[in-house]
mmCIF file of C-alpha atoms in Angstrom:
data_model
loop_
_atom_site.group_PDB
_atom_site.id
_atom_site.type_symbol
_atom_site.label_atom_id
_atom_site.label_comp_id
_atom_site.label_asym_id
_atom_site.label_seq_id
_atom_site.Cartn_x
_atom_site.Cartn_y
_atom_site.Cartn_z
ATOM 1 C CA UNK O 1 55.516 131.442 55.301
ATOM 2 C CA UNK O 2 55.275 133.287 58.186
ATOM 3 C CA UNK O 3 58.789 135.120 59.964
ATOM 4 C CA UNK O 4 59.568 131.559 61.931
ATOM 5 C CA UNK O 5 59.120 129.756 58.883
ATOM 6 C CA UNK O 6 61.596 132.356 56.978
ATOM 7 C CA UNK O 7 64.292 132.543 60.030
ATOM 8 C CA UNK O 8 64.420 128.532 59.607
ATOM 9 C CA UNK O 9 64.659 128.272 56.079
ATOM 10 C CA UNK O 10 67.816 130.615 55.932
ATOM 11 C CA UNK O 11 69.247 128.111 58.684
ATOM 12 C CA UNK O 12 68.191 124.851 57.698
ATOM 13 C CA UNK O 13 71.640 123.850 56.349
ATOM 14 C CA UNK O 14 73.617 125.186 59.791
ATOM 15 C CA UNK O 15 70.818 123.496 61.814
ATOM 16 C CA UNK O 16 71.513 120.258 59.730
ATOM 17 C CA UNK O 17 75.444 120.986 59.989
ATOM 18 C CA UNK O 18 75.380 121.409 63.768
ATOM 19 C CA UNK O 19 75.885 124.952 63.488
ATOM 20 C CA UNK O 20 73.449 126.858 65.351
ATOM 21 C CA UNK O 21 74.574 128.348 68.846
ATOM 22 C CA UNK O 22 72.020 126.167 71.528
ATOM 23 C CA UNK O 23 69.867 129.599 72.093
ATOM 24 C CA UNK O 24 68.758 129.704 68.829
ATOM 25 C CA UNK O 25 68.786 126.282 68.306
ATOM 26 C CA UNK O 26 65.983 126.169 71.033
ATOM 27 C CA UNK O 27 63.966 128.850 69.086
ATOM 28 C CA UNK O 28 64.322 126.667 65.734
ATOM 29 C CA UNK O 29 63.157 123.676 67.013
ATOM 30 C CA UNK O 30 60.347 125.063 68.679
ATOM 31 C CA UNK O 31 59.097 126.518 65.514
ATOM 32 C CA UNK O 32 60.151 123.064 63.233
ATOM 33 C CA UNK O 33 57.595 120.596 65.684
ATOM 34 C CA UNK O 34 54.600 123.408 65.511
ATOM 35 C CA UNK O 35 55.127 123.056 61.043
ATOM 36 C CA UNK O 36 54.487 121.091 59.213
ATOM 37 C CA UNK O 37 55.525 122.918 56.078
ATOM 38 C CA UNK O 38 58.928 123.413 57.728
ATOM 39 C CA UNK O 39 59.395 120.139 58.836
ATOM 40 C CA UNK O 40 58.760 118.427 54.820
ATOM 41 C CA UNK O 41 61.337 121.351 53.543
ATOM 42 C CA UNK O 42 63.528 120.173 56.322
ATOM 43 C CA UNK O 43 63.376 116.217 54.787
ATOM 44 C CA UNK O 44 63.508 117.385 51.720
ATOM 45 C CA UNK O 45 66.674 119.230 52.069
ATOM 46 C CA UNK O 46 68.440 116.418 54.118
ATOM 47 C CA UNK O 47 67.672 114.012 51.411
ATOM 48 C CA UNK O 48 69.526 116.281 49.200
ATOM 49 C CA UNK O 49 72.185 116.642 51.170
ATOM 50 C CA UNK O 50 72.541 112.210 51.398
ATOM 51 C CA UNK O 51 71.873 111.763 47.748
ATOM 52 C CA UNK O 52 74.522 114.438 47.332
ATOM 53 C CA UNK O 53 76.989 112.226 49.701
ATOM 54 C CA UNK O 54 75.625 108.901 47.612
ATOM 55 C CA UNK O 55 76.987 109.945 44.237
ATOM 56 C CA UNK O 56 79.374 107.672 43.389
ATOM 57 C CA UNK O 57 81.574 108.197 40.430
ATOM 58 C CA UNK O 58 83.040 104.686 37.717
ATOM 59 C CA UNK O 59 86.448 104.110 38.341
ATOM 60 C CA UNK O 60 88.864 106.646 36.215
ATOM 61 C CA UNK O 61 89.697 105.266 32.849
ATOM 62 C CA UNK O 62 92.883 103.289 32.341
ATOM 63 C CA UNK O 63 93.452 105.777 29.286
ATOM 64 C CA UNK O 64 93.295 108.865 31.576
ATOM 65 C CA UNK O 65 95.657 106.934 34.335
ATOM 66 C CA UNK O 66 97.788 106.072 31.490
ATOM 67 C CA UNK O 67 98.101 109.762 30.124
ATOM 68 C CA UNK O 68 98.751 111.567 33.082
ATOM 69 C CA UNK O 69 102.050 108.869 33.772
ATOM 70 C CA UNK O 70 103.257 109.756 30.735
ATOM 71 C CA UNK O 71 102.887 113.400 31.249
ATOM 72 C CA UNK O 72 104.479 113.352 34.475
ATOM 73 C CA UNK O 73 107.512 110.888 33.081
ATOM 74 C CA UNK O 74 108.286 113.100 30.978
ATOM 75 C CA UNK O 75 108.593 116.125 33.202
ATOM 76 C CA UNK O 76 110.457 114.523 35.468
ATOM 77 C CA UNK O 77 113.302 113.530 32.727
ATOM 78 C CA UNK Q 1 80.130 108.321 51.818
ATOM 79 C CA UNK Q 2 76.705 107.583 51.744
ATOM 80 C CA UNK Q 3 74.809 108.157 54.679
ATOM 81 C CA UNK Q 4 73.829 104.619 57.244
ATOM 82 C CA UNK Q 5 69.665 105.018 56.629
ATOM 83 C CA UNK Q 6 68.087 102.777 58.681
ATOM 84 C CA UNK Q 7 64.495 104.476 56.668
ATOM 85 C CA UNK Q 8 62.911 104.785 59.823
ATOM 86 C CA UNK Q 9 64.246 108.276 60.685
ATOM 87 C CA UNK Q 10 61.959 110.570 62.317
ATOM 88 C CA UNK Q 11 62.861 113.543 60.178
ATOM 89 C CA UNK Q 12 61.373 115.927 62.328
ATOM 90 C CA UNK Q 13 63.807 115.710 65.177
ATOM 91 C CA UNK Q 14 67.374 117.072 64.454
ATOM 92 C CA UNK Q 15 70.143 114.691 62.920
ATOM 93 C CA UNK Q 16 73.049 115.845 62.116
ATOM 94 C CA UNK Q 17 74.062 114.984 58.298
ATOM 95 C CA UNK Q 18 77.830 114.314 58.851
ATOM 96 C CA UNK Q 19 81.231 113.371 56.902
ATOM 97 C CA UNK Q 20 81.348 110.241 56.220
ATOM 98 C CA UNK Q 21 83.075 108.263 59.267
ATOM 99 C CA UNK Q 22 85.735 106.372 55.974
ATOM 100 C CA UNK Q 23 87.218 110.276 54.862
ATOM 101 C CA UNK Q 24 88.285 110.523 57.734
ATOM 102 C CA UNK Q 25 89.941 107.734 58.715
ATOM 103 C CA UNK Q 26 91.508 107.888 55.425
ATOM 104 C CA UNK Q 27 93.204 111.453 56.107
ATOM 105 C CA UNK Q 28 94.370 110.409 59.802
ATOM 106 C CA UNK Q 29 95.836 107.425 58.222
ATOM 107 C CA UNK Q 30 97.262 109.120 54.602
ATOM 108 C CA UNK Q 31 98.670 112.234 56.550
ATOM 109 C CA UNK Q 32 102.490 110.625 58.233
ATOM 110 C CA UNK Q 33 103.206 108.759 55.196
ATOM 111 C CA UNK Q 34 102.533 111.872 52.366
ATOM 112 C CA UNK Q 35 104.578 113.575 53.981
ATOM 113 C CA UNK Q 36 107.476 111.057 54.329
ATOM 114 C CA UNK Q 37 106.540 110.316 50.605
ATOM 115 C CA UNK Q 38 107.312 114.342 50.126
ATOM 116 C CA UNK Q 39 110.628 114.071 51.574
ATOM 117 C CA UNK Q 40 111.296 111.692 49.287
ATOM 118 C CA UNK Q 41 110.580 113.297 46.246
ATOM 119 C CA UNK Q 42 111.740 116.619 47.610
ATOM 120 C CA UNK Q 43 115.269 114.644 48.467
ATOM 121 C CA UNK Q 44 115.873 113.263 44.390
ATOM 122 C CA UNK Q 45 113.457 110.609 43.957
ATOM 123 C CA UNK Q 46 111.147 111.473 42.129
ATOM 124 C CA UNK Q 47 109.803 108.179 41.216
ATOM 125 C CA UNK Q 48 108.014 108.704 44.489
ATOM 126 C CA UNK Q 49 106.246 110.782 43.203
ATOM 127 C CA UNK Q 50 104.253 108.414 41.181
ATOM 128 C CA UNK Q 51 103.339 107.178 44.927
ATOM 129 C CA UNK Q 52 101.119 110.270 45.063
ATOM 130 C CA UNK Q 53 99.601 110.186 42.186
ATOM 131 C CA UNK Q 54 98.615 106.771 43.358
ATOM 132 C CA UNK Q 55 96.699 107.776 46.289
ATOM 133 C CA UNK Q 56 94.968 110.708 44.920
ATOM 134 C CA UNK Q 57 94.283 110.712 41.271
ATOM 135 C CA UNK Q 58 91.545 109.016 41.388
ATOM 136 C CA UNK Q 59 89.742 111.471 44.063
ATOM 137 C CA UNK Q 60 91.147 114.317 42.018
ATOM 138 C CA UNK Q 61 89.609 113.074 38.451
ATOM 139 C CA UNK Q 62 86.156 112.338 40.580
ATOM 140 C CA UNK Q 63 86.438 115.884 41.586
ATOM 141 C CA UNK Q 64 86.746 116.926 38.157
ATOM 142 C CA UNK Q 65 83.898 114.767 37.174
ATOM 143 C CA UNK Q 66 81.448 116.592 39.410
ATOM 144 C CA UNK Q 67 82.767 119.986 38.599
ATOM 145 C CA UNK Q 68 83.265 119.220 34.821
ATOM 146 C CA UNK Q 69 80.615 116.908 34.192
ATOM 147 C CA UNK Q 70 83.270 115.523 31.354
ATOM 148 C CA UNK Q 71 85.568 113.067 30.891
ATOM 149 C CA UNK Q 72 87.717 115.591 29.000
ATOM 150 C CA UNK Q 73 87.856 118.008 30.814
ATOM 151 C CA UNK Q 74 88.245 116.160 34.138
ATOM 152 C CA UNK Q 75 91.554 114.584 32.836
ATOM 153 C CA UNK Q 76 92.784 118.152 31.411
ATOM 154 C CA UNK Q 77 91.978 119.307 35.362
ATOM 155 C CA UNK Q 78 93.726 116.609 36.709
ATOM 156 C CA UNK Q 79 96.780 116.784 34.686
ATOM 157 C CA UNK Q 80 96.937 120.240 35.119
ATOM 158 C CA UNK Q 81 96.841 119.662 38.719
ATOM 159 C CA UNK Q 82 99.290 117.291 39.312
ATOM 160 C CA UNK Q 83 101.594 118.799 37.428
ATOM 161 C CA UNK Q 84 101.667 121.593 39.199
ATOM 162 C CA UNK Q 85 101.743 119.740 42.821
ATOM 163 C CA UNK Q 86 104.849 118.440 40.840
ATOM 164 C CA UNK Q 87 106.405 121.913 40.172
ATOM 165 C CA UNK Q 88 105.630 123.645 43.711
ATOM 166 C CA UNK Q 89 106.052 120.554 45.699
ATOM 167 C CA UNK Q 90 109.171 122.043 47.087
ATOM 168 C CA UNK Q 91 107.397 124.642 48.506
ATOM 169 C CA UNK Q 92 104.923 122.928 49.846
ATOM 170 C CA UNK Q 93 105.931 122.977 54.402
ATOM 171 C CA UNK Q 94 103.704 120.716 55.599
ATOM 172 C CA UNK Q 95 101.123 123.751 57.237
ATOM 173 C CA UNK Q 96 98.103 122.469 55.438
ATOM 174 C CA UNK Q 97 97.170 118.484 55.115
ATOM 175 C CA UNK Q 98 98.972 117.753 51.336
ATOM 176 C CA UNK Q 99 95.690 116.128 50.188
ATOM 177 C CA UNK Q 100 94.003 120.205 51.026
ATOM 178 C CA UNK Q 101 96.816 121.514 49.439
ATOM 179 C CA UNK Q 102 96.419 119.483 46.306
ATOM 180 C CA UNK Q 103 92.828 120.754 46.161
ATOM 181 C CA UNK Q 104 93.737 123.854 46.396
ATOM 182 C CA UNK Q 105 96.298 123.907 43.218
ATOM 183 C CA UNK Q 106 92.591 121.379 41.828
ATOM 184 C CA UNK Q 107 90.607 124.886 42.988
ATOM 185 C CA UNK Q 108 92.516 126.900 41.178
ATOM 186 C CA UNK Q 109 92.594 125.110 38.015
ATOM 187 C CA UNK Q 110 88.987 124.427 37.750
ATOM 188 C CA UNK Q 111 87.720 128.015 38.527
ATOM 189 C CA UNK Q 112 90.196 129.219 35.381
ATOM 190 C CA UNK Q 113 88.669 126.469 33.291
ATOM 191 C CA UNK Q 114 86.123 126.633 30.676
ATOM 192 C CA UNK Q 115 83.982 124.100 30.025
ATOM 193 C CA UNK Q 116 84.300 122.988 26.038
ATOM 194 C CA UNK Q 117 81.640 123.856 24.222
ATOM 195 C CA UNK Q 118 79.316 124.058 26.790
ATOM 196 C CA UNK Q 119 77.518 127.285 28.401
ATOM 197 C CA UNK Q 120 78.942 128.142 31.837
ATOM 198 C CA UNK Q 121 76.364 129.523 34.209
ATOM 199 C CA UNK Q 122 77.043 132.598 35.748
ATOM 200 C CA UNK Q 123 74.550 134.540 37.922
ATOM 201 C CA UNK Q 124 73.971 134.472 41.790
ATOM 202 C CA UNK Q 125 71.338 132.561 43.686
ATOM 203 C CA UNK Q 126 68.839 134.869 45.521
ATOM 204 C CA UNK Q 127 67.385 132.284 48.935
ATOM 205 C CA UNK Q 128 64.174 134.344 47.792
ATOM 206 C CA UNK Q 129 64.489 132.596 44.292
ATOM 207 C CA UNK Q 130 63.928 129.577 46.325
ATOM 208 C CA UNK Q 131 61.783 130.072 49.425
ATOM 209 C CA UNK Q 132 58.258 127.929 48.333
ATOM 210 C CA UNK Q 133 55.701 130.266 47.319
ATOM 211 C CA UNK Q 134 51.859 130.602 47.399
ATOM 212 C CA UNK Q 135 51.809 130.142 43.397
ATOM 213 C CA UNK Q 136 54.267 127.061 43.505
ATOM 214 C CA UNK Q 137 55.458 124.140 45.976
ATOM 215 C CA UNK Q 138 54.431 124.599 49.377
ATOM 216 C CA UNK Q 139 55.109 121.241 50.695
ATOM 217 C CA UNK Q 140 52.954 120.473 53.827
ATOM 218 C CA UNK Q 141 54.315 116.785 54.175
ATOM 219 C CA UNK Q 142 57.535 115.278 53.703
ATOM 220 C CA UNK Q 143 57.838 114.332 49.943
ATOM 221 C CA UNK Q 144 57.969 110.755 49.373
ATOM 222 C CA UNK Q 145 61.633 110.848 47.380
ATOM 223 C CA UNK Q 146 62.530 112.231 50.815
ATOM 224 C CA UNK Q 147 60.807 109.819 53.048
ATOM 225 C CA UNK Q 148 61.518 106.101 51.511
ATOM 226 C CA UNK Q 149 64.729 104.816 52.441
ATOM 227 C CA UNK Q 150 67.340 106.224 50.460
ATOM 228 C CA UNK Q 151 68.542 103.093 48.434
ATOM 229 C CA UNK Q 152 65.362 103.276 46.871
ATOM 230 C CA UNK Q 153 66.023 106.706 45.854
ATOM 231 C CA UNK Q 154 69.522 106.468 44.607
ATOM 232 C CA UNK Q 155 69.110 104.739 40.711
ATOM 233 C CA UNK Q 156 71.668 105.286 37.575
ATOM 234 C CA UNK Q 157 68.570 107.783 36.550
ATOM 235 C CA UNK Q 158 69.195 109.995 39.863
ATOM 236 C CA UNK Q 159 72.868 109.950 39.064
ATOM 237 C CA UNK Q 160 72.697 111.375 35.670
ATOM 238 C CA UNK Q 161 69.748 113.977 36.739
ATOM 239 C CA UNK Q 162 72.174 114.982 39.724
ATOM 240 C CA UNK Q 163 75.249 115.322 37.466
ATOM 241 C CA UNK Q 164 73.037 117.609 35.545
ATOM 242 C CA UNK Q 165 71.734 120.211 37.655
ATOM 243 C CA UNK Q 166 75.194 120.265 39.184
ATOM 244 C CA UNK Q 167 75.793 121.867 35.550
ATOM 245 C CA UNK Q 168 73.377 124.320 35.871
ATOM 246 C CA UNK Q 169 74.216 125.596 39.235
ATOM 247 C CA UNK Q 170 77.322 128.507 38.670
ATOM 248 C CA UNK Q 171 80.753 127.119 39.867
ATOM 249 C CA UNK Q 172 81.091 129.669 42.905
ATOM 250 C CA UNK Q 173 78.364 127.435 44.181
ATOM 251 C CA UNK Q 174 78.866 124.146 42.818
ATOM 252 C CA UNK Q 175 82.720 124.101 43.913
ATOM 253 C CA UNK Q 176 81.372 124.713 47.256
ATOM 254 C CA UNK Q 177 78.761 121.719 47.542
ATOM 255 C CA UNK Q 178 81.008 119.661 45.523
ATOM 256 C CA UNK Q 179 83.720 120.212 48.483
ATOM 257 C CA UNK Q 180 81.341 120.300 51.331
ATOM 258 C CA UNK Q 181 78.825 117.170 50.326
ATOM 259 C CA UNK Q 182 81.196 115.099 48.060
ATOM 260 C CA UNK Q 183 84.492 115.061 48.892
ATOM 261 C CA UNK Q 184 83.653 115.454 52.574
ATOM 262 C CA UNK Q 185 86.074 118.821 53.501
ATOM 263 C CA UNK Q 186 84.318 120.775 56.399
ATOM 264 C CA UNK Q 187 83.544 124.818 55.950
ATOM 265 C CA UNK Q 188 86.563 125.441 57.850
ATOM 266 C CA UNK Q 189 89.043 123.154 54.920
ATOM 267 C CA UNK Q 190 86.422 124.578 51.985
ATOM 268 C CA UNK Q 191 87.204 128.093 52.959
ATOM 269 C CA UNK Q 192 90.896 127.857 53.163
ATOM 270 C CA UNK Q 193 91.079 125.460 50.150
ATOM 271 C CA UNK Q 194 89.131 128.237 48.114
ATOM 272 C CA UNK Q 195 90.277 131.235 49.934
ATOM 273 C CA UNK Q 196 86.934 132.482 50.907
ATOM 274 C CA UNK Q 197 85.140 133.414 54.484
ATOM 275 C CA UNK Q 198 83.606 130.910 56.358
ATOM 276 C CA UNK Q 199 80.226 132.844 55.988
ATOM 277 C CA UNK Q 200 80.701 132.411 52.612
ATOM 278 C CA UNK Q 201 81.235 128.666 52.502
ATOM 279 C CA UNK Q 202 77.739 128.446 54.490
ATOM 280 C CA UNK Q 203 75.829 131.379 52.717
ATOM 281 C CA UNK Q 204 76.996 129.730 49.250
ATOM 282 C CA UNK Q 205 76.086 125.986 50.287
ATOM 283 C CA UNK Q 206 72.942 126.777 51.689
ATOM 284 C CA UNK Q 207 71.753 128.070 48.291
ATOM 285 C CA UNK Q 208 73.525 125.134 46.499
ATOM 286 C CA UNK Q 209 71.929 122.604 48.381
ATOM 287 C CA UNK Q 210 68.250 124.213 47.825
ATOM 288 C CA UNK Q 211 68.727 125.438 44.390
ATOM 289 C CA UNK Q 212 69.632 121.176 44.082
ATOM 290 C CA UNK Q 213 67.003 120.152 46.369
ATOM 291 C CA UNK Q 214 64.072 121.945 44.528
ATOM 292 C CA UNK Q 215 65.533 120.213 40.850
ATOM 293 C CA UNK Q 216 65.306 116.459 42.600
ATOM 294 C CA UNK Q 217 61.599 117.277 43.504
ATOM 295 C CA UNK Q 218 60.409 118.924 39.944
ATOM 296 C CA UNK Q 219 61.740 115.890 38.700
ATOM 297 C CA UNK Q 220 60.263 113.234 41.426
ATOM 298 C CA UNK Q 221 56.951 114.935 40.986
ATOM 299 C CA UNK Q 222 57.427 114.587 37.456
ATOM 300 C CA UNK Q 223 57.774 110.680 37.346
ATOM 301 C CA UNK Q 224 54.816 110.718 39.599
ATOM 302 C CA UNK Q 225 52.160 108.618 38.039
#
């Protein structure tokens, strides 16, 4: 891992989130086009974010819903 | 929200990963009327509070599940969050969105909570431990699990694995990842909600993502025939 790889590694999330300023962006993209290793790292990180965003959970149990209402009603009265 | 995938993305080019558009729309739709409901509660119609429950209980419960991993803990977090919201609603001035205010309460409750009967990881994650080294994984090609269409990667098993990996993350990292990548908060909203700087949000988020990436990579490598 050379200096360019390390620099990109530290900023990959900001890069994927579009939070890199234009000057630095040009350097990063230039490195990325020439480095298979960073391209692979970046793709895996992007996929990780997509998996996190797709993490669905089952609906809240009815029992939990009922208990919450009972608790709030008790506090209302 | 799931990112729409065509399956033929060029992973070498820049593609900004954005929060789902539905989350943005929900935010716009709910804001004006949240304020109306809050005014009704504060004007002596406490039953209107149930309308706030209808809107947010599922989200806060799921936030609790993502943070704690157990229904019992998520239920406790949900109850404590709404009890506090009810107590302090008169103090809500509308400077922030109600949703963000509610998550601030939930985050505070969550940070104070201890998981029942569970080891709570507590350590710093350094970038050095996540850098691929010569001794370990130094991919030269995009791994299959990052190349395949997302729907081929997602499964009940991977959801279970992700839940386990979240549980391995120290809470201060986990909460940032959950808010940013699962609850659709921006960097700024996350910073405000947790009372930390934007730089701290970015730093913890990056480490948390890399940690999850490493664990998912190990998982998929282990499944290879």
